[in-house]
């Protein structure tokens, strides 16, 4: 059987509860940040069009209030604050029913019934198991108490709300305030703006305290009025910062609304000044609602209801464009302030459809105020953000942790891995003269090589491989000695005269031509794509898209690399790649600055930038390396990752131990946390190098990993091997498996001696053709 809370959640998503309404959302447009205002907690009310005669039509639009955090007017007395939430909500419902009695509205009104129903649903969500019985509706009891209190007048009704008024000049903002108070509290003028400053007007209507924040009228958008309108909106924002209003009214004239008069730039300016939240809390007020109706296509005036619907849809469309969001539906109130407007028997001004707009106005405001207070009491955490839908997925903490634990290598200006073990190069010293002591060998031509026997060919090629290995070791040793000599020379230059010789800039070295698509030609063959390597250590290369169309997007990016020495023992490296096509732009870059102290710790700081959809991910990281022994390096570091307005903080500890030249152990552990959650992980890696390391990179590695996140732990293992089968054939094997029974095996092989291996592709092609033929045969049988 469905639980009570499951039923409540199903009711919230049901279309039977006003589909355009929202139970709760958040909004605060008085914060200092004007754009992308996030909503805090509030409950939205369903409010009607006061001008539409059809009662069902009236309830199609919600009227959510502006949330006032830490400065909301007191919704309960001092004694009520000590009561539990359910008792406070009962008190608010009693106040609402008392206000409705004063306004002459029936508690059975469809709008009021929906408001009470939504309060009930919100109460069920926050009620504990012991309070579920108390949370069930007690409407009859509440109505009885409200009637008794209103009849006796005790306790005195303590109910009030604040309203912010916005709109262009001359639309009737001040006149509407006067109509609500039935007296002239705001100056009006039919020919020029009458309100020249922000003022708060307070009055009583039916025992309800209402505060209007009257603002100067905005001018129609143009280059000359933009600065003035922005200045007014900024002044309003400062005025309401300490005490935000409960409701916002945006005024337009019903008789002037058309496709040309709706000021979209002005609405965008309001959105920029207050944030998107202001429209979520806005009621559209259309003044001059008793004006003559325009003629339709048949030459007769259109019906009042159809004209109001047309104007409402037009205003809502412009609000959607200003927000870049079509989810919101704002309520609409029709107002007529002319002194000769028709009145009912009670003296209230009525609209052409016979409705008294003032009582409707006060009822909507009262419902909105009560729903906002309920939201504050229950502390509903549901929120809704207005604006363009974001399709960007936030990175997961385990993914960020795995990326952060990845071992980073930094190249020094000599192009050698700065993290490489010193023992790997020192081992070549003992073989210093071995290559020079070799006897000369005769290099055979191709025809001479073909005349050799199979065994002789093997001995000849093995001898060449052996000499190549010795020669490369000799080169590594000389390069290591050259770096030491340069370092000593620089140390002497710092202590002596710091005179620099004027050297001519080195010439650019042309790298070999890159492989390009066969049809990627040009009208002038002398124009070729080249890679230039200059002495300034900047390497620029075009990026080839292998899947691109010829003559169109073959080359769509650039790759830049550089390693330079900034100062003594300080060098920086920059690696980046930018790609751009007709729609997307992507960038990946790593910038690192390293301070190397050969007798102490090594410090590094870096910035990584990576594009994700239309956003950028920034990561700032800093590491410190300590070398206690020649074979041991310990590293610790911290990082901060920024993605949108989210921040992720990480820390890690890493230690590596080398046992000889063939075995290296690497252990690390770290964590990444954000939003009160954290992911923890670590790994242990053992790497076995080939006998000819570092000349050849034959190696095998075994890695064990552990990752813990959200009370779930995953163990994993990874094996990777790169080795040479024969002289011209290499193979790479990688396999991984985790405790969730997920894994992968990949085997890659490349060969320059056995071209017949490529015939394996024929099997794949044959199978693809066979499947296509089978599929065509099935389609023929089905159609036949």
Short mmCIF file of N, CA, C and O in Angstrom, two decimals, residues 396-408 652 654 668 670-672 679-683 705-708 714:
data_model
loop_
_atom_site.label_atom_id
_atom_site.label_comp_id
_atom_site.label_asym_id
_atom_site.label_seq_id
_atom_site.Cartn_x
_atom_site.Cartn_y
_atom_site.Cartn_z
N UNK A 396 31.31 14.44 -11.21
CA UNK A 396 31.14 13.65 -9.99
C UNK A 396 32.41 13.69 -9.18
O UNK A 396 33.53 13.82 -9.70
N UNK A 397 32.27 13.58 -7.88
CA UNK A 397 33.43 13.60 -7.00
C UNK A 397 34.39 12.44 -7.26
O UNK A 397 35.61 12.64 -7.27
N UNK A 398 33.90 11.19 -7.48
CA UNK A 398 34.85 10.12 -7.80
C UNK A 398 35.65 10.38 -9.07
O UNK A 398 36.84 10.05 -9.14
N UNK A 399 35.00 10.98 -10.08
CA UNK A 399 35.73 11.27 -11.32
C UNK A 399 36.81 12.31 -11.06
O UNK A 399 37.95 12.19 -11.56
N UNK A 400 36.48 13.37 -10.31
CA UNK A 400 37.48 14.38 -10.00
C UNK A 400 38.62 13.81 -9.19
O UNK A 400 39.80 14.15 -9.40
N UNK A 401 38.30 12.92 -8.25
CA UNK A 401 39.35 12.31 -7.44
C UNK A 401 40.28 11.45 -8.28
O UNK A 401 41.50 11.50 -8.12
N UNK A 402 39.73 10.65 -9.18
CA UNK A 402 40.56 9.80 -10.04
C UNK A 402 41.49 10.64 -10.91
O UNK A 402 42.65 10.30 -11.11
N UNK A 403 40.95 11.76 -11.41
CA UNK A 403 41.78 12.64 -12.23
C UNK A 403 42.86 13.32 -11.41
O UNK A 403 43.98 13.52 -11.87
N UNK A 404 42.53 13.67 -10.17
CA UNK A 404 43.50 14.38 -9.34
C UNK A 404 44.62 13.46 -8.88
O UNK A 404 45.78 13.89 -8.74
N UNK A 405 44.31 12.20 -8.61
CA UNK A 405 45.33 11.26 -8.16
C UNK A 405 46.28 10.84 -9.28
O UNK A 405 47.30 10.19 -9.02
N UNK A 406 45.95 11.18 -10.50
CA UNK A 406 46.84 10.82 -11.63
C UNK A 406 48.21 11.47 -11.45
O UNK A 406 48.32 12.65 -11.13
N UNK A 407 49.24 10.68 -11.64
CA UNK A 407 50.61 11.17 -11.46
C UNK A 407 50.94 12.18 -12.55
O UNK A 407 50.73 11.92 -13.74
N UNK A 408 51.48 13.32 -12.14
CA UNK A 408 51.82 14.39 -13.07
C UNK A 408 53.33 14.43 -13.27
O UNK A 408 54.10 14.32 -12.31
N UNK A 652 45.97 15.44 -1.59
CA UNK A 652 46.52 14.11 -1.85
C UNK A 652 47.92 13.99 -1.26
O UNK A 652 48.61 14.99 -1.01
N UNK A 654 51.42 11.40 -1.91
CA UNK A 654 51.99 10.41 -2.83
C UNK A 654 53.42 10.12 -2.43
O UNK A 654 54.17 11.02 -2.02
N UNK A 668 49.60 6.32 -3.39
CA UNK A 668 48.98 7.64 -3.19
C UNK A 668 47.62 7.47 -2.54
O UNK A 668 47.01 6.39 -2.59
N UNK A 670 44.10 10.23 -1.37
CA UNK A 670 43.58 11.59 -1.44
C UNK A 670 42.08 11.62 -1.25
O UNK A 670 41.41 10.58 -1.12
N UNK A 671 41.55 12.84 -1.24
CA UNK A 671 40.12 13.03 -1.10
C UNK A 671 39.73 14.31 -1.83
O UNK A 671 40.54 15.24 -1.96
N UNK A 672 38.49 14.35 -2.30
CA UNK A 672 37.90 15.52 -2.93
C UNK A 672 36.52 15.71 -2.33
O UNK A 672 35.74 14.74 -2.25
N UNK A 679 34.73 12.25 -1.41
CA UNK A 679 35.14 10.98 -2.00
C UNK A 679 36.58 10.71 -1.59
O UNK A 679 37.44 11.61 -1.68
N UNK A 680 36.85 9.49 -1.11
CA UNK A 680 38.17 9.10 -0.65
C UNK A 680 38.67 7.96 -1.54
O UNK A 680 37.90 7.10 -1.98
N UNK A 681 39.97 7.96 -1.78
CA UNK A 681 40.53 6.91 -2.62
C UNK A 681 42.03 6.85 -2.51
O UNK A 681 42.69 7.74 -1.94
N UNK A 682 42.58 5.80 -3.06
CA UNK A 682 44.02 5.61 -3.07
C UNK A 682 44.39 4.48 -4.01
O UNK A 682 43.52 3.75 -4.51
N UNK A 683 45.68 4.34 -4.26
CA UNK A 683 46.13 3.29 -5.17
C UNK A 683 47.54 2.87 -4.80
O UNK A 683 48.29 3.62 -4.16
N UNK A 705 43.42 -0.25 -6.77
CA UNK A 705 42.79 1.00 -6.39
C UNK A 705 41.61 0.73 -5.46
O UNK A 705 40.98 -0.33 -5.50
N UNK A 706 41.30 1.72 -4.62
CA UNK A 706 40.14 1.68 -3.75
C UNK A 706 39.51 3.06 -3.78
O UNK A 706 40.19 4.08 -3.74
N UNK A 707 38.19 3.10 -3.87
CA UNK A 707 37.45 4.36 -3.96
C UNK A 707 36.20 4.25 -3.10
O UNK A 707 35.43 3.28 -3.22
N UNK A 708 35.99 5.22 -2.23
CA UNK A 708 34.85 5.23 -1.33
C UNK A 708 34.09 6.54 -1.50
O UNK A 708 34.68 7.63 -1.41
N UNK A 714 34.44 0.78 -3.74
CA UNK A 714 34.71 0.02 -4.96
C UNK A 714 36.19 -0.30 -5.00
O UNK A 714 37.04 0.60 -4.87
#
